[in-house]
């Protein structure tokens, strides 16, 4: 029987845990943790993500602020804003919503974020610490995937985990985390140059799909009884929906789900855990400087 790795329910549970901690902190006279976000331009998906982060921050009792900058913002202006946030003692952590407009060098901007406030875990310092197994801010989506597997007690030790995708924000860090002591998976990482992909994915006890192609993974690519984690998020037009679209993943759930022992739904799987991981990282940043 296929069971759901219910990201929505798990996220609610973790948010309640965070909210309890925040209530205790503020009851003791301390200020609430503060998460800030910088958004450049008016990309619809980015604005939705930032609005969701703001909403979730408020739900757990955090202070939240959003710095909205115009599409024509220069790299220099953005770097100056980051410097301001790095030095503001009332802000515990902040994120710069990606992608940035093409005239801005994304890596240069990420590099400018203080590693102590880098709650997205994207700076080279945090990535280096993660690879070394040191204390760090783990990138939110991979952290959310690990949390989901842990909270549902999914057996990982010695299991073959196949990750499709090697991006810096999902595939590479999740492959690293799941191969580490504690998870102890044997990890194979696949990418666009991988040959015989299907032969590899069919060997997976745990299949993590972060490829960015709608419904790419079909039933013939999945082993009977596998655990499938679908990271993909795509909006497709759907006239039957009030908002005119529905959200689908990188996995063709209509045919894959029946073969899985556990599967993340889309929406309501990895997505809610990504936001919650950001909140957990912000609380951690707060505690480092305030507790
Ligand atoms: P990305 O940067 O576009 O990376 C996609 C990866 O897939 C690349 O490593 C690419 O290989 C690989 N790939 C492309 N075509 C392939 C093929 N035919 N066979 C095997 N591998 C192939 O995407 P991303 O940022 O990791 O995001 C992946 C998906 O997750 C997207 O749908 C994104 O929207 C979603 N996402 C969701 C969340 C969430 O919170 N749920 C968070 C982040 C991202 P190369 O390296 O060789 O190009």
mmCIF file of N, CA and C and ligand atoms in Angstrom, residues 49 141 164-167 169-171 190-193 197 210-213 216 231-234 250 270-271 274, ligand 1:
data_model
loop_
_atom_site.group_PDB
_atom_site.id
_atom_site.type_symbol
_atom_site.label_atom_id
_atom_site.label_comp_id
_atom_site.label_asym_id
_atom_site.label_seq_id
_atom_site.Cartn_x
_atom_site.Cartn_y
_atom_site.Cartn_z
ATOM 1 N N UNK A 49 6.313 33.013 -3.556
ATOM 2 C CA UNK A 49 7.189 32.369 -2.569
ATOM 3 C C UNK A 49 7.458 33.293 -1.385
ATOM 4 N N UNK A 141 15.551 23.353 1.109
ATOM 5 C CA UNK A 141 14.831 22.238 0.462
ATOM 6 C C UNK A 141 15.453 20.878 0.829
ATOM 7 N N UNK A 164 18.012 12.518 -8.887
ATOM 8 C CA UNK A 164 18.066 13.040 -10.263
ATOM 9 C C UNK A 164 18.154 14.558 -10.160
ATOM 10 N N UNK A 165 19.270 15.117 -10.616
ATOM 11 C CA UNK A 165 19.517 16.561 -10.521
ATOM 12 C C UNK A 165 20.738 16.821 -9.664
ATOM 13 N N UNK A 166 21.537 17.814 -10.073
ATOM 14 C CA UNK A 166 22.750 18.133 -9.315
ATOM 15 C C UNK A 166 22.877 19.630 -9.086
ATOM 16 N N UNK A 167 21.725 20.314 -8.933
ATOM 17 C CA UNK A 167 21.799 21.766 -8.703
ATOM 18 C C UNK A 167 22.400 22.037 -7.336
ATOM 19 N N UNK A 169 21.217 24.011 -5.167
ATOM 20 C CA UNK A 169 20.233 24.241 -4.098
ATOM 21 C C UNK A 169 19.463 22.976 -3.720
ATOM 22 N N UNK A 170 19.431 21.974 -4.588
ATOM 23 C CA UNK A 170 18.684 20.753 -4.246
ATOM 24 C C UNK A 170 19.543 19.487 -4.416
ATOM 25 N N UNK A 171 19.824 19.100 -5.662
ATOM 26 C CA UNK A 171 20.423 17.788 -5.930
ATOM 27 C C UNK A 171 21.737 17.540 -5.206
ATOM 28 N N UNK A 190 22.415 11.626 -10.514
ATOM 29 C CA UNK A 190 22.259 11.629 -11.979
ATOM 30 C C UNK A 190 22.036 13.054 -12.468
ATOM 31 N N UNK A 191 22.362 13.288 -13.734
ATOM 32 C CA UNK A 191 22.234 14.615 -14.340
ATOM 33 C C UNK A 191 21.956 14.443 -15.829
ATOM 34 N N UNK A 192 22.005 15.538 -16.561
ATOM 35 C CA UNK A 192 21.573 15.479 -17.965
ATOM 36 C C UNK A 192 22.495 14.647 -18.850
ATOM 37 N N UNK A 193 23.709 14.373 -18.381
ATOM 38 C CA UNK A 193 24.635 13.569 -19.196
ATOM 39 C C UNK A 193 24.639 12.094 -18.764
ATOM 40 N N UNK A 197 19.550 6.309 -17.783
ATOM 41 C CA UNK A 197 18.963 6.825 -16.534
ATOM 42 C C UNK A 197 17.963 5.841 -15.920
ATOM 43 N N UNK A 210 14.686 15.926 -8.678
ATOM 44 C CA UNK A 210 14.813 17.396 -8.712
ATOM 45 C C UNK A 210 15.388 17.773 -10.064
ATOM 46 N N UNK A 211 14.584 17.577 -11.077
ATOM 47 C CA UNK A 211 15.045 17.716 -12.461
ATOM 48 C C UNK A 211 14.452 18.956 -13.136
ATOM 49 N N UNK A 212 13.320 19.411 -12.610
ATOM 50 C CA UNK A 212 12.713 20.617 -13.185
ATOM 51 C C UNK A 212 12.003 20.374 -14.507
ATOM 52 N N UNK A 213 11.544 19.125 -14.731
ATOM 53 C CA UNK A 213 10.789 18.808 -15.958
ATOM 54 C C UNK A 213 9.463 18.163 -15.532
ATOM 55 N N UNK A 216 8.316 14.077 -15.491
ATOM 56 C CA UNK A 216 9.392 13.391 -16.224
ATOM 57 C C UNK A 216 9.506 11.915 -15.800
ATOM 58 N N UNK A 231 10.528 16.724 -5.866
ATOM 59 C CA UNK A 231 10.854 18.106 -5.489
ATOM 60 C C UNK A 231 10.236 19.111 -6.470
ATOM 61 N N UNK A 232 9.917 18.658 -7.654
ATOM 62 C CA UNK A 232 9.480 19.567 -8.732
ATOM 63 C C UNK A 232 8.225 20.362 -8.404
ATOM 64 N N UNK A 233 8.199 21.579 -8.920
ATOM 65 C CA UNK A 233 6.999 22.423 -8.815
ATOM 66 C C UNK A 233 6.792 23.082 -10.170
ATOM 67 N N UNK A 234 5.657 22.844 -10.792
ATOM 68 C CA UNK A 234 5.346 23.478 -12.077
ATOM 69 C C UNK A 234 3.880 23.900 -12.058
ATOM 70 N N UNK A 250 7.729 16.808 -10.758
ATOM 71 C CA UNK A 250 8.638 16.179 -11.737
ATOM 72 C C UNK A 250 8.286 14.702 -11.934
ATOM 73 N N UNK A 270 7.211 18.340 -0.521
ATOM 74 C CA UNK A 270 8.480 18.984 -0.151
ATOM 75 C C UNK A 270 8.299 20.498 0.074
ATOM 76 N N UNK A 271 7.430 21.128 -0.717
ATOM 77 C CA UNK A 271 7.264 22.586 -0.666
ATOM 78 C C UNK A 271 7.061 23.143 0.748
ATOM 79 N N UNK A 274 10.150 23.123 2.873
ATOM 80 C CA UNK A 274 11.192 24.092 2.504
ATOM 81 C C UNK A 274 11.016 25.358 3.338
HETATM 82 P P1 LIG B 1 17.841 22.949 -11.934
HETATM 83 O O1 LIG B 1 18.821 23.906 -11.346
HETATM 84 O O2 LIG B 1 17.227 23.265 -13.249
HETATM 85 O O3 LIG B 1 18.549 21.530 -12.026
HETATM 86 C C1 LIG B 1 17.977 20.469 -12.727
HETATM 87 C C2 LIG B 1 18.918 19.309 -12.710
HETATM 88 O O4 LIG B 1 18.310 18.254 -13.463
HETATM 89 C C3 LIG B 1 20.272 19.592 -13.354
HETATM 90 O O5 LIG B 1 21.307 19.079 -12.558
HETATM 91 C C4 LIG B 1 20.207 18.865 -14.700
HETATM 92 O O6 LIG B 1 21.445 18.326 -15.130
HETATM 93 C C5 LIG B 1 19.269 17.730 -14.369
HETATM 94 N N1 LIG B 1 18.628 17.240 -15.590
HETATM 95 C C6 LIG B 1 18.037 17.964 -16.561
HETATM 96 N N2 LIG B 1 17.578 17.152 -17.539
HETATM 97 C C7 LIG B 1 17.902 15.894 -17.172
HETATM 98 C C8 LIG B 1 17.699 14.622 -17.767
HETATM 99 N N3 LIG B 1 17.072 14.467 -18.953
HETATM 100 N N4 LIG B 1 18.158 13.534 -17.119
HETATM 101 C C9 LIG B 1 18.776 13.650 -15.935
HETATM 102 N N5 LIG B 1 19.000 14.828 -15.310
HETATM 103 C C10 LIG B 1 18.569 15.951 -15.934
HETATM 104 O O7 LIG B 1 16.619 22.698 -10.952
HETATM 105 P P2 LIG B 1 16.520 22.814 -9.340
HETATM 106 O O8 LIG B 1 16.672 24.228 -8.920
HETATM 107 O O9 LIG B 1 17.350 21.770 -8.692
HETATM 108 O O10 LIG B 1 14.971 22.451 -9.154
HETATM 109 C C11 LIG B 1 14.441 21.231 -9.584
HETATM 110 C C12 LIG B 1 12.935 21.261 -9.446
HETATM 111 O O11 LIG B 1 12.614 21.440 -8.078
HETATM 112 C C13 LIG B 1 12.250 22.421 -10.173
HETATM 113 O O12 LIG B 1 10.983 21.963 -10.627
HETATM 114 C C14 LIG B 1 12.070 23.467 -9.097
HETATM 115 O O13 LIG B 1 10.971 24.323 -9.345
HETATM 116 C C15 LIG B 1 11.801 22.596 -7.917
HETATM 117 N N6 LIG B 1 12.136 23.177 -6.607
HETATM 118 C C16 LIG B 1 11.229 22.982 -5.628
HETATM 119 C C17 LIG B 1 11.498 23.446 -4.355
HETATM 120 C C18 LIG B 1 10.496 23.167 -3.287
HETATM 121 O O14 LIG B 1 10.504 23.845 -2.275
HETATM 122 N N7 LIG B 1 9.625 22.173 -3.448
HETATM 123 C C19 LIG B 1 12.675 24.123 -4.090
HETATM 124 C C20 LIG B 1 13.605 24.277 -5.109
HETATM 125 C C21 LIG B 1 13.331 23.796 -6.375
HETATM 126 P P3 LIG B 1 22.711 19.243 -15.565
HETATM 127 O O15 LIG B 1 23.327 19.661 -14.281
HETATM 128 O O16 LIG B 1 23.538 18.316 -16.343
HETATM 129 O O17 LIG B 1 22.135 20.382 -16.349
#
